[in-house]
Short mmCIF file of C-alpha atoms and ligand atoms in Angstrom, two decimals:
data_model
loop_
_atom_site.label_atom_id
_atom_site.label_comp_id
_atom_site.label_asym_id
_atom_site.label_seq_id
_atom_site.Cartn_x
_atom_site.Cartn_y
_atom_site.Cartn_z
CA MET U 559 0.05 0.05 -0.06
CA GLU U 560 1.16 3.44 -0.85
CA PHE U 561 0.13 6.76 0.83
CA SER U 562 0.44 10.47 -0.01
CA THR U 563 -1.00 13.57 1.47
CA LYS U 564 -2.55 16.41 -0.38
CA GLN U 565 -3.98 19.79 0.52
CA LEU U 566 -7.74 20.02 -0.25
CA SER U 567 -8.38 21.78 -3.62
CA SER U 568 -11.66 23.18 -4.81
CA GLY U 569 -10.69 22.21 -8.24
CA SER U 570 -11.97 19.04 -9.57
CA THR U 571 -9.73 15.88 -9.26
CA LYS U 572 -10.12 12.48 -10.99
CA SER U 573 -9.98 9.47 -8.82
CA ASP U 574 -11.06 5.98 -8.70
CA CYS U 575 -12.99 6.84 -5.63
CA LEU U 576 -13.51 9.97 -3.71
CA VAL U 577 -14.40 9.32 0.01
CA VAL U 578 -16.41 12.11 1.48
CA GLY U 579 -18.29 12.48 4.81
CA ILE U 580 -21.88 13.39 5.59
CA TYR U 581 -23.28 14.16 8.98
CA THR U 582 -26.85 13.53 10.14
CA GLN U 583 -29.74 15.72 9.11
CA HIS U 584 -28.34 15.81 5.52
CA GLN U 585 -25.34 18.09 6.52
CA LEU U 586 -22.68 17.73 4.03
CA SER U 587 -18.88 18.10 4.79
CA ASN U 588 -17.11 20.73 2.64
CA ALA U 589 -15.89 17.99 0.18
CA ALA U 590 -19.38 16.62 -0.14
CA LEU U 591 -20.63 20.10 -0.74
CA ALA U 592 -18.32 20.72 -3.56
CA LEU U 593 -19.26 17.42 -5.22
CA ASP U 594 -22.90 18.27 -4.87
CA ARG U 595 -22.38 21.64 -6.52
CA ALA U 596 -20.29 20.07 -9.28
CA SER U 597 -23.04 17.50 -9.90
CA LYS U 598 -25.72 20.12 -9.85
CA GLY U 599 -27.49 18.79 -6.64
CA ALA U 600 -27.36 15.13 -7.65
CA LEU U 601 -25.61 14.14 -4.47
CA VAL U 602 -28.25 15.78 -2.20
CA LYS U 603 -31.01 14.22 -4.34
CA ILE U 604 -29.46 10.83 -3.75
CA ILE U 605 -29.06 11.46 -0.05
CA LYS U 606 -32.79 12.68 0.22
CA ARG U 607 -33.82 9.34 -1.25
CA GLY U 608 -32.74 7.83 2.03
CA ASP U 609 -30.18 5.19 0.93
CA ILE U 610 -27.81 6.24 3.61
CA ASP U 611 -28.72 7.37 7.12
CA ALA U 612 -25.52 9.09 8.03
CA LYS U 613 -24.93 7.29 11.15
CA VAL U 614 -21.31 6.85 12.20
CA GLY U 615 -19.86 4.10 9.97
CA SER U 616 -22.72 3.73 7.37
CA THR U 617 -21.59 4.00 3.77
CA LEU U 618 -22.95 4.36 0.26
CA LEU U 619 -21.09 3.74 -2.99
CA ILE U 620 -22.12 5.96 -5.83
CA HIS U 621 -21.07 5.28 -9.35
CA THR U 622 -20.46 7.93 -12.17
CA LEU U 623 -22.24 11.26 -11.46
CA ASN U 624 -22.66 13.86 -14.09
CA GLY U 625 -20.29 16.71 -13.72
CA ILE U 626 -17.74 14.78 -11.67
CA ALA U 627 -14.83 13.25 -13.18
CA SER U 628 -14.13 10.39 -10.74
CA GLU U 629 -15.48 6.99 -11.10
CA ARG U 630 -16.84 6.47 -7.69
CA ILE U 631 -17.95 8.31 -4.74
CA LEU U 632 -17.94 6.75 -1.30
CA LEU U 633 -20.36 8.58 1.11
CA VAL U 634 -19.38 7.80 4.76
CA GLY U 635 -21.81 8.63 7.63
CA LEU U 636 -20.18 10.68 10.59
CA GLY U 637 -23.10 11.02 12.65
CA ASP U 638 -23.93 14.20 14.50
CA SER U 639 -21.37 16.90 13.65
CA ALA U 640 -21.43 18.20 17.19
CA GLN U 641 -20.44 14.67 18.56
CA TYR U 642 -17.99 13.79 15.80
CA ASP U 643 -14.77 12.72 17.95
CA GLU U 644 -11.74 10.35 17.86
CA LYS U 645 -13.84 7.22 18.25
CA ALA U 646 -16.33 8.23 15.57
CA PHE U 647 -13.49 8.93 13.27
CA ARG U 648 -11.95 5.63 13.55
CA LYS U 649 -15.31 3.80 13.29
CA ALA U 650 -16.14 5.90 10.05
CA LEU U 651 -12.72 5.21 8.55
CA THR U 652 -12.80 1.44 9.37
CA ALA U 653 -16.22 1.33 7.57
CA ALA U 654 -14.85 3.32 4.72
CA TYR U 655 -11.93 1.02 4.12
CA ALA U 656 -14.16 -2.04 4.26
CA ALA U 657 -16.25 -0.44 1.47
CA LEU U 658 -13.21 0.56 -0.55
CA ASN U 659 -11.75 -2.92 -0.33
CA ALA U 660 -15.01 -4.42 -1.47
CA CYS U 661 -15.24 -2.29 -4.64
CA GLY U 662 -12.84 -2.27 -7.52
CA ALA U 663 -10.99 0.96 -6.89
CA LYS U 664 -7.20 0.83 -7.22
CA GLU U 665 -6.86 4.13 -5.88
CA ALA U 666 -8.81 6.71 -3.47
CA GLN U 667 -8.73 10.08 -2.04
CA ILE U 668 -9.85 10.30 1.35
CA TYR U 669 -11.29 13.59 2.54
CA LEU U 670 -12.29 12.55 5.98
CA THR U 671 -8.97 13.33 7.26
CA ALA U 672 -9.50 17.23 6.49
CA LEU U 673 -12.63 17.34 8.99
CA PRO U 674 -12.30 18.65 12.49
CA THR U 675 -12.33 15.56 14.83
CA GLY U 676 -12.70 16.04 18.63
CA GLN U 677 -9.24 17.25 20.01
CA ALA U 678 -7.31 15.63 17.25
CA LYS U 679 -4.95 17.45 15.07
CA ILE U 680 -3.99 16.73 11.45
CA ASP U 681 -1.04 14.46 12.31
CA TRP U 682 -3.26 12.22 14.50
CA ARG U 683 -5.97 12.13 11.85
CA ILE U 684 -3.58 11.24 9.17
CA GLN U 685 -1.50 8.74 11.20
CA GLN U 686 -4.67 6.93 12.27
CA ALA U 687 -6.04 6.99 8.73
CA VAL U 688 -2.87 5.23 7.52
CA VAL U 689 -2.72 2.68 10.37
CA LEU U 690 -6.40 1.95 9.82
CA ALA U 691 -5.84 1.34 5.97
CA ILE U 692 -2.97 -1.05 6.74
CA GLU U 693 -4.93 -2.99 9.33
CA ALA U 694 -7.80 -3.34 7.00
CA GLY U 695 -5.51 -4.75 4.25
CA TYR U 696 -3.91 -7.23 6.66
CA ARG U 697 -4.00 -10.62 5.53
CA PHE U 698 -2.35 -13.85 6.92
CA ASP U 699 -2.54 -16.49 4.20
CA GLN U 700 1.29 -17.43 4.23
CA MET U 701 0.28 -20.93 5.59
CA LYS U 702 -2.29 -21.55 2.80
CA SER U 703 -1.18 -23.32 -0.37
CA HIS U 704 -3.49 -21.19 -2.32
CA PRO U 705 -4.66 -17.85 -0.81
CA THR U 706 -8.40 -17.84 -0.17
CA THR U 707 -8.70 -14.00 -0.13
CA LYS U 708 -8.21 -12.04 -3.37
CA PRO U 709 -5.12 -9.72 -3.28
CA GLN U 710 -6.01 -6.18 -2.35
CA ARG U 711 -6.73 -4.08 -5.31
CA LEU U 712 -6.53 -0.86 -3.46
CA LYS U 713 -2.89 0.13 -3.95
CA HIS U 714 -2.68 3.93 -3.33
CA ILE U 715 -4.56 6.25 -0.75
CA THR U 716 -4.30 9.88 -0.82
CA LEU U 717 -5.18 11.56 2.48
CA ALA U 718 -6.44 15.15 2.52
CA PHE U 719 -5.65 18.01 4.74
CA THR U 720 -7.15 21.58 4.67
CA ASN U 721 -4.50 24.19 5.49
CA PRO U 722 -1.16 24.68 3.67
CA THR U 723 0.47 25.03 7.32
CA GLU U 724 -0.60 21.70 7.99
CA ARG U 725 1.67 20.04 5.26
CA MET U 726 4.48 19.15 7.51
CA LEU U 727 2.47 17.55 10.22
CA ALA U 728 0.35 15.66 7.61
CA GLN U 729 3.45 14.30 6.10
CA GLN U 730 4.93 13.31 9.53
CA GLY U 731 1.54 11.64 10.67
CA MET U 732 1.70 9.71 7.44
CA GLU U 733 5.17 8.60 7.90
CA GLN U 734 4.51 7.56 11.62
CA GLY U 735 1.33 5.74 10.45
CA ILE U 736 3.36 3.68 7.96
CA ALA U 737 5.98 2.72 10.45
CA LEU U 738 3.45 1.93 13.20
CA GLY U 739 1.37 -0.14 10.63
CA ALA U 740 4.42 -2.03 9.92
CA GLY U 741 5.05 -2.61 13.44
CA ILE U 742 1.55 -3.81 14.09
CA SER U 743 1.70 -6.25 11.09
CA LEU U 744 4.88 -7.84 12.30
CA ALA U 745 3.28 -8.49 15.84
CA LYS U 746 0.29 -10.01 14.11
CA ASP U 747 2.43 -12.06 11.76
CA LEU U 748 4.35 -13.42 14.63
CA GLY U 749 1.30 -14.15 16.74
CA ASN U 750 -0.58 -15.83 13.94
CA LEU U 751 2.17 -18.20 12.98
CA PRO U 752 1.58 -21.71 14.41
CA GLY U 753 3.63 -22.99 17.48
CA ASN U 754 5.43 -25.53 15.32
CA ILE U 755 6.94 -22.78 13.22
CA CYS U 756 7.16 -19.96 15.61
CA THR U 757 9.48 -21.43 18.18
CA PRO U 758 11.94 -19.80 20.56
CA THR U 759 14.56 -20.54 17.80
CA TYR U 760 12.44 -18.99 15.02
CA LEU U 761 11.92 -15.83 17.33
CA ALA U 762 15.70 -15.47 17.76
CA THR U 763 16.20 -15.72 13.95
CA GLN U 764 13.53 -13.04 13.43
CA ALA U 765 15.33 -10.89 15.94
CA LYS U 766 18.57 -11.06 14.15
CA ALA U 767 16.80 -10.34 10.80
CA LEU U 768 15.19 -7.31 12.42
CA ALA U 769 18.36 -6.06 13.90
CA LYS U 770 20.05 -6.26 10.55
CA GLN U 771 17.20 -4.52 8.78
CA HIS U 772 17.02 -1.52 11.31
CA ARG U 773 20.66 -1.40 12.67
CA MET U 774 19.85 -2.73 16.11
CA LYS U 775 22.08 -4.58 18.27
CA VAL U 776 20.89 -8.25 18.99
CA LYS U 777 21.99 -10.89 21.62
CA VAL U 778 20.64 -14.30 22.06
CA LEU U 779 21.37 -16.18 25.34
CA GLU U 780 21.39 -19.90 25.09
CA ARG U 781 20.47 -22.37 27.74
CA ALA U 782 24.02 -22.50 29.13
CA ASP U 783 24.20 -18.59 29.13
CA MET U 784 21.15 -18.58 31.36
CA GLN U 785 22.42 -21.21 33.57
CA LYS U 786 25.45 -19.23 34.22
CA LEU U 787 23.35 -16.31 35.07
CA GLY U 788 21.25 -18.34 37.63
CA MET U 789 17.96 -18.11 35.76
CA GLY U 790 16.50 -21.10 37.29
CA SER U 791 13.01 -20.06 37.20
CA LEU U 792 13.04 -19.31 33.38
CA LEU U 793 14.94 -22.61 32.72
CA SER U 794 12.31 -24.66 34.74
CA VAL U 795 9.59 -23.78 32.24
CA ALA U 796 11.60 -25.06 29.30
CA LEU U 797 12.40 -28.54 30.88
CA GLY U 798 9.44 -30.38 29.43
CA SER U 799 10.28 -29.09 25.97
CA ALA U 800 12.43 -30.44 23.04
CA GLN U 801 12.75 -26.90 21.83
CA PRO U 802 15.71 -25.03 23.39
CA PRO U 803 14.86 -21.78 25.25
CA LYS U 804 16.38 -18.45 24.18
CA LEU U 805 16.64 -15.07 25.89
CA ILE U 806 16.33 -12.53 23.08
CA ILE U 807 17.82 -9.07 23.51
CA LEU U 808 17.30 -6.30 20.98
CA GLU U 809 18.77 -2.96 21.44
CA TYR U 810 17.72 0.23 19.60
CA HIS U 811 19.92 3.09 20.17
CA GLY U 812 18.37 6.21 18.65
CA GLY U 813 19.21 8.60 21.68
CA THR U 814 22.38 9.72 22.98
CA LYS U 815 24.88 7.45 24.63
CA THR U 816 24.13 8.82 28.13
CA GLN U 817 20.36 8.64 27.78
CA LYS U 818 19.07 5.88 30.02
CA PRO U 819 16.90 3.35 28.14
CA VAL U 820 13.26 2.18 28.47
CA VAL U 821 13.37 -1.50 28.66
CA LEU U 822 10.35 -3.47 27.24
CA VAL U 823 10.10 -7.17 28.44
CA GLY U 824 7.81 -9.37 26.35
CA LYS U 825 6.54 -12.84 27.54
CA GLY U 826 7.43 -15.23 24.67
CA VAL U 827 5.80 -18.55 25.55
CA THR U 828 5.47 -19.84 21.90
CA PHE U 829 3.20 -22.35 23.05
CA ASP U 830 1.67 -23.01 26.46
CA THR U 831 0.04 -26.49 27.00
CA GLY U 832 0.17 -25.72 30.66
CA GLY U 833 2.92 -28.22 31.30
CA THR U 834 2.52 -30.89 33.83
CA SER U 835 -0.55 -28.92 35.07
CA LEU U 836 -1.93 -29.60 31.57
CA LYS U 837 -4.57 -27.28 30.14
CA PRO U 838 -8.09 -28.68 28.89
CA ALA U 839 -8.15 -29.40 25.05
CA ALA U 840 -10.84 -26.86 24.15
CA GLU U 841 -9.24 -23.83 22.45
CA MET U 842 -5.81 -24.92 23.34
CA ASP U 843 -4.62 -24.02 19.97
CA GLU U 844 -4.96 -20.28 20.93
CA MET U 845 -2.00 -20.72 23.27
CA LYS U 846 0.14 -20.16 20.29
CA TYR U 847 -0.53 -16.58 21.00
CA ASP U 848 1.07 -16.82 24.36
CA MET U 849 4.28 -15.09 22.85
CA SER U 850 2.15 -12.05 21.96
CA GLY U 851 3.93 -9.95 24.63
CA ALA U 852 7.20 -10.73 22.91
CA GLY U 853 5.59 -10.09 19.45
CA SER U 854 4.50 -6.64 20.61
CA VAL U 855 8.09 -5.76 21.60
CA PHE U 856 9.17 -6.90 18.15
CA GLY U 857 6.51 -4.76 16.51
CA THR U 858 7.20 -1.79 18.83
CA LEU U 859 10.99 -1.68 18.07
CA LYS U 860 10.32 -2.09 14.23
CA ALA U 861 7.92 0.87 14.45
CA ILE U 862 10.15 3.18 16.43
CA ALA U 863 13.36 2.22 14.49
CA GLN U 864 11.47 3.02 11.22
CA MET U 865 10.53 6.31 12.69
CA ARG U 866 14.13 6.78 13.74
CA LEU U 867 12.79 8.19 17.19
CA PRO U 868 15.50 9.69 19.15
CA ILE U 869 15.31 7.36 22.16
CA ASN U 870 17.14 4.23 23.54
CA VAL U 871 14.98 1.14 23.88
CA ILE U 872 16.03 -2.31 24.96
CA GLY U 873 13.63 -5.40 24.31
CA ILE U 874 14.11 -8.36 26.31
CA MET U 875 12.24 -11.50 25.21
CA PRO U 876 12.27 -14.74 27.21
CA ALA U 877 11.28 -17.39 24.76
CA THR U 878 10.24 -20.84 25.57
CA GLU U 879 7.63 -23.56 25.13
CA ASN U 880 5.48 -24.76 28.15
CA MET U 881 5.37 -28.62 27.60
CA PRO U 882 4.57 -31.59 29.77
CA GLY U 883 7.81 -33.73 28.69
CA SER U 884 9.26 -36.24 30.94
CA ARG U 885 11.72 -33.85 32.40
CA ALA U 886 9.11 -31.04 33.01
CA THR U 887 8.68 -29.32 36.23
CA LYS U 888 6.26 -31.02 38.70
CA PRO U 889 3.82 -29.17 40.97
CA GLY U 890 5.70 -28.62 44.31
CA ASP U 891 9.22 -28.35 42.60
CA ILE U 892 11.19 -25.37 44.03
CA VAL U 893 13.52 -23.25 41.74
CA THR U 894 15.97 -20.44 42.55
CA SER U 895 15.47 -17.30 40.33
CA MET U 896 18.23 -15.04 39.20
CA SER U 897 17.43 -12.67 41.91
CA GLY U 898 18.16 -15.36 44.53
CA GLN U 899 14.52 -15.70 45.64
CA THR U 900 13.23 -19.28 45.62
CA VAL U 901 9.80 -20.00 44.10
CA GLU U 902 7.54 -23.17 44.89
CA ILE U 903 5.75 -23.92 41.56
CA LEU U 904 2.44 -25.06 42.63
CA ASN U 905 0.98 -24.85 39.18
CA THR U 906 3.28 -25.33 36.07
CA ASP U 907 0.60 -23.52 34.07
CA ALA U 908 1.57 -20.25 35.78
CA GLU U 909 4.67 -20.03 33.77
CA GLY U 910 4.75 -16.60 32.42
CA ARG U 911 5.64 -14.99 35.64
CA LEU U 912 8.45 -17.65 35.92
CA ILE U 913 10.21 -16.59 32.80
CA LEU U 914 9.32 -12.75 33.24
CA CYS U 915 10.87 -12.86 36.77
CA ASP U 916 14.38 -13.62 35.46
CA ALA U 917 14.08 -11.29 32.52
CA LEU U 918 13.21 -8.45 34.76
CA THR U 919 16.11 -9.15 37.02
CA TYR U 920 18.28 -9.25 33.87
CA ALA U 921 16.81 -5.69 32.90
CA GLU U 922 18.54 -4.18 36.05
CA ARG U 923 21.86 -4.14 34.21
CA TYR U 924 20.58 -1.57 31.61
CA ASN U 925 19.86 1.04 34.43
CA PRO U 926 16.50 1.78 32.89
CA VAL U 927 14.51 4.91 33.13
CA ALA U 928 11.31 2.63 33.12
CA VAL U 929 10.69 -1.13 32.48
CA ILE U 930 7.40 -2.11 31.04
CA ASP U 931 6.59 -5.86 30.65
CA ILE U 932 3.95 -7.24 28.26
CA ALA U 933 2.38 -10.59 28.78
CA THR U 934 -0.55 -12.69 27.94
CA LEU U 935 -0.34 -13.52 31.65
CA THR U 936 -3.82 -14.53 33.20
CA GLY U 937 -7.11 -15.81 32.23
CA ALA U 938 -8.38 -13.94 35.26
CA CYS U 939 -7.45 -10.61 33.52
CA VAL U 940 -9.92 -11.73 30.81
CA ILE U 941 -12.50 -12.33 33.35
CA ALA U 942 -12.02 -8.93 34.74
CA LEU U 943 -11.57 -6.71 31.72
CA GLY U 944 -12.88 -8.83 28.80
CA HIS U 945 -11.29 -7.92 25.40
CA VAL U 946 -11.75 -4.22 25.52
CA VAL U 947 -8.90 -2.72 27.64
CA SER U 948 -5.56 -4.34 28.73
CA GLY U 949 -4.82 -4.65 32.55
CA LEU U 950 -2.19 -2.23 33.89
CA PHE U 951 -0.10 -2.49 37.00
CA THR U 952 2.65 -0.28 38.15
CA ASN U 953 4.77 0.81 41.00
CA ASP U 954 4.86 4.40 39.66
CA GLU U 955 2.04 6.87 39.43
CA GLN U 956 3.55 9.01 36.75
CA LEU U 957 4.33 5.95 34.59
CA ALA U 958 0.65 4.89 34.96
CA LYS U 959 -0.45 8.34 33.74
CA GLU U 960 1.87 8.10 30.55
CA ILE U 961 0.80 4.67 29.72
CA LEU U 962 -2.94 5.39 30.10
CA ALA U 963 -2.52 8.55 28.08
CA ALA U 964 -0.76 6.66 25.18
CA GLY U 965 -3.57 4.02 25.21
CA GLN U 966 -6.15 6.96 25.01
CA THR U 967 -4.28 8.63 22.11
CA THR U 968 -4.10 5.57 20.08
CA GLN U 969 -7.41 4.04 21.20
CA ASP U 970 -5.23 0.95 22.31
CA ARG U 971 -6.51 1.45 25.95
CA ALA U 972 -5.47 0.05 29.26
CA TRP U 973 -6.97 0.12 32.68
CA LEU U 974 -5.14 0.53 36.01
CA LEU U 975 -5.54 -2.34 38.56
CA PRO U 976 -4.29 -2.49 42.14
CA LEU U 977 -1.15 -3.97 43.54
CA ASP U 978 -1.76 -3.38 47.28
CA GLU U 979 0.44 -5.31 49.61
CA GLU U 980 -2.42 -7.31 51.07
CA TYR U 981 -2.56 -9.28 47.98
CA GLN U 982 0.89 -10.41 48.47
CA GLU U 983 -0.17 -12.81 51.36
CA GLN U 984 -1.77 -15.02 48.79
CA LEU U 985 1.55 -16.05 47.42
CA LYS U 986 2.70 -17.57 50.71
CA SER U 987 4.65 -20.75 50.66
CA ASN U 988 5.40 -23.23 53.40
CA PHE U 989 8.69 -24.44 51.58
CA ALA U 990 10.02 -21.63 49.47
CA ASP U 991 10.22 -17.65 49.67
CA PHE U 992 6.82 -17.66 47.99
CA ALA U 993 4.56 -19.76 45.55
CA ASN U 994 3.83 -18.96 41.93
CA ILE U 995 0.06 -18.94 42.20
CA GLY U 996 -2.27 -17.07 44.74
CA GLY U 997 -5.54 -19.06 44.43
CA ARG U 998 -8.60 -18.13 42.52
CA ALA U 999 -9.21 -14.49 43.88
CA ALA U 1000 -7.87 -11.66 41.92
CA GLY U 1001 -5.79 -13.98 39.80
CA ALA U 1002 -4.55 -11.08 37.44
CA VAL U 1003 -3.45 -9.03 40.59
CA THR U 1004 -1.56 -11.80 42.35
CA ALA U 1005 0.26 -12.56 39.08
CA ALA U 1006 1.29 -8.89 39.14
CA CYS U 1007 2.30 -9.07 42.64
CA PHE U 1008 4.52 -11.94 41.85
CA LEU U 1009 6.47 -9.67 39.27
CA ALA U 1010 6.45 -6.76 41.75
CA ARG U 1011 8.98 -8.76 43.86
CA PHE U 1012 11.41 -8.69 41.07
CA THR U 1013 10.91 -4.98 40.18
CA LYS U 1014 11.83 -3.04 43.30
CA LYS U 1015 15.03 -1.49 41.72
CA PHE U 1016 13.15 0.42 38.91
CA LYS U 1017 10.10 2.18 37.75
CA TRP U 1018 7.98 -0.71 36.32
CA ALA U 1019 4.57 -1.32 34.73
CA HIS U 1020 2.95 -4.58 33.70
CA LEU U 1021 0.50 -4.95 30.88
CA ASP U 1022 -1.55 -7.93 31.11
CA VAL U 1023 -2.91 -8.34 27.42
CA ALA U 1024 -4.37 -11.82 27.80
CA GLY U 1025 -7.72 -10.41 26.73
CA THR U 1026 -6.59 -7.96 24.11
CA ALA U 1027 -3.71 -9.58 22.18
CA TRP U 1028 -5.97 -11.79 20.06
CA LYS U 1029 -9.42 -12.41 18.85
CA SER U 1030 -11.14 -15.79 19.21
CA GLY U 1031 -13.91 -17.47 17.18
CA GLN U 1032 -14.67 -16.51 13.53
CA GLN U 1033 -12.37 -13.46 13.63
CA LYS U 1034 -9.50 -15.54 15.17
CA GLY U 1035 -6.31 -13.59 14.71
CA SER U 1036 -3.87 -11.42 16.48
CA THR U 1037 -4.73 -7.85 17.14
CA GLY U 1038 -1.18 -6.47 17.17
CA ARG U 1039 -1.98 -4.86 20.62
CA PRO U 1040 -0.45 -3.08 22.46
CA VAL U 1041 2.05 -2.03 19.71
CA ALA U 1042 0.19 1.26 19.15
CA LEU U 1043 0.06 2.00 22.86
CA LEU U 1044 3.76 1.20 23.39
CA THR U 1045 4.90 3.05 20.46
CA GLN U 1046 2.91 6.23 21.35
CA TYR U 1047 4.38 6.04 24.79
CA LEU U 1048 7.82 5.95 23.36
CA ILE U 1049 7.04 8.88 20.94
CA ASN U 1050 5.89 11.01 23.90
CA ARG U 1051 9.04 10.16 25.87
CA ALA U 1052 11.26 10.99 22.86
CA ARG U 1053 9.45 14.36 22.70
CA MET U 1054 10.22 14.91 26.54
CA GLY U 1055 13.79 14.36 25.68
N1 BES V 1861 -1.14 -17.93 29.05
C1 BES V 1861 -1.90 -18.33 30.10
C2 BES V 1861 -2.90 -17.09 30.29
C3 BES V 1861 -4.02 -17.13 29.38
C4 BES V 1861 -5.12 -17.97 29.58
C5 BES V 1861 -4.08 -16.02 28.50
C6 BES V 1861 -6.22 -17.88 28.57
C7 BES V 1861 -5.20 -16.10 27.73
C8 BES V 1861 -6.28 -16.98 27.68
C9 BES V 1861 -1.02 -18.35 31.39
O1 BES V 1861 0.10 -18.85 31.27
C10 BES V 1861 -1.83 -19.21 32.34
O2 BES V 1861 -2.05 -20.39 32.01
N2 BES V 1861 -2.35 -18.60 33.47
C11 BES V 1861 -3.09 -19.37 34.38
C12 BES V 1861 -2.59 -19.03 35.80
C13 BES V 1861 -3.05 -19.82 36.96
C14 BES V 1861 -2.62 -21.36 36.67
C15 BES V 1861 -2.92 -19.20 38.25
C16 BES V 1861 -4.49 -19.15 34.27
O3 BES V 1861 -4.86 -17.76 33.91
O4 BES V 1861 -5.25 -19.93 34.30
MN1 MN V 1862 0.09 -21.06 31.30
ZN1 ZN V 1863 0.93 -18.75 29.38
#
């Protein structure tokens, strides 16, 4: 997909499809008004017939109008102009792309980006319009011998802005959108790949490829390296698997040498059977998505590298399978983490925290300004928050604010959950320093409490994306979340300097 931006002109342009907005009560956007004039009122006539109700996300495709050079006009409902905001914008554009991809247009000009939208500026509108176009065009058919979906016909999208002073911002928004779209697509691809292909070794290979492509540093720690570091907790998860575990480290240095980095730690369980505490068979295939945290770190690093953000970011991805092989960890086994703390593993299915804790201890050596871990950590988080927002936990109020704000801006939202000391009691163990599970109550919180015991030395936040990283059922597939949130957080940080 190619993109360009263009200042709105009153002169007629020829396009495969002009995409213009209408509000409720037959109120036309400026672009629609211009088309109505050029067609001597034909547009209003059609609207008055009642074929489009102008609710947010309704669309009507019109072919060849007298007086208009373009082959098609796609009318997009924007709802009430007084209530037209960022959410409505995303809904309208999503509908527009669905209609565009269903028609034969190879090229389209989108005028919706020129319209005022809530608080959003032109760079946000263009960036979002680009990301949504890339998301609408996303396909994952690399595992099919014959792709079942037709290749996308739409090849070029032009996005309009109103004012000549907006040109720079529009261009910047477009470039950021392209980079973010590429990052989201990478995270989706890694997530959607099956567990027999996307193994820890595969992720390590992909990390090397990404590093080469974007001039990042890459380091892959093997089992023996991790043994030397004392990562007994991480390694205990890999015992039941024939696939060797990897600790993958990607370093992006866009900032100055002295600038402390942000560290992103992503859970990379390439398949989670539960281990000895085996999961039930139903929907177990979806546990191929248990590396989505790591996938989002890949995606975010790709996005910020492509944007050339002036910031230092380290990605740390512990990668392993969780399998019930004959050497697998058994309930009751006690392991010693890199931090020296001992853990009684009462349920081998609570493996995410076991690999993250050693990766978090490893993060200390980077002297980070902040550490954010991203993990499909608990089913309990899905029960608490469903599939709308990601669970957020943190030991730093300011960090919470920044992450929540980035989620709002990108509409890749998170919700703050508690980490109160009282919950720590649920992790008591009779035999080790603490256990890896805390009972049924507040399962997402006790998982975060476990991680909190390894993050005392830095500002830290934990995103539980168990409910948001992928979709189940008919629409089964990775969402690429929270790449948009993380990337926006880093854009904002880079701006702060
Ligand atoms: N990867 C799962 C969490 C998960 C489950 C994500 C379902 C999305 C959907 C994690 O490793 C896990 O199995 N967690 C257990 C923890 C429990 C044993 C304390 C869970 O949530 O059931
Ligand atoms: Mn598990
Ligand atoms: Zn898991």
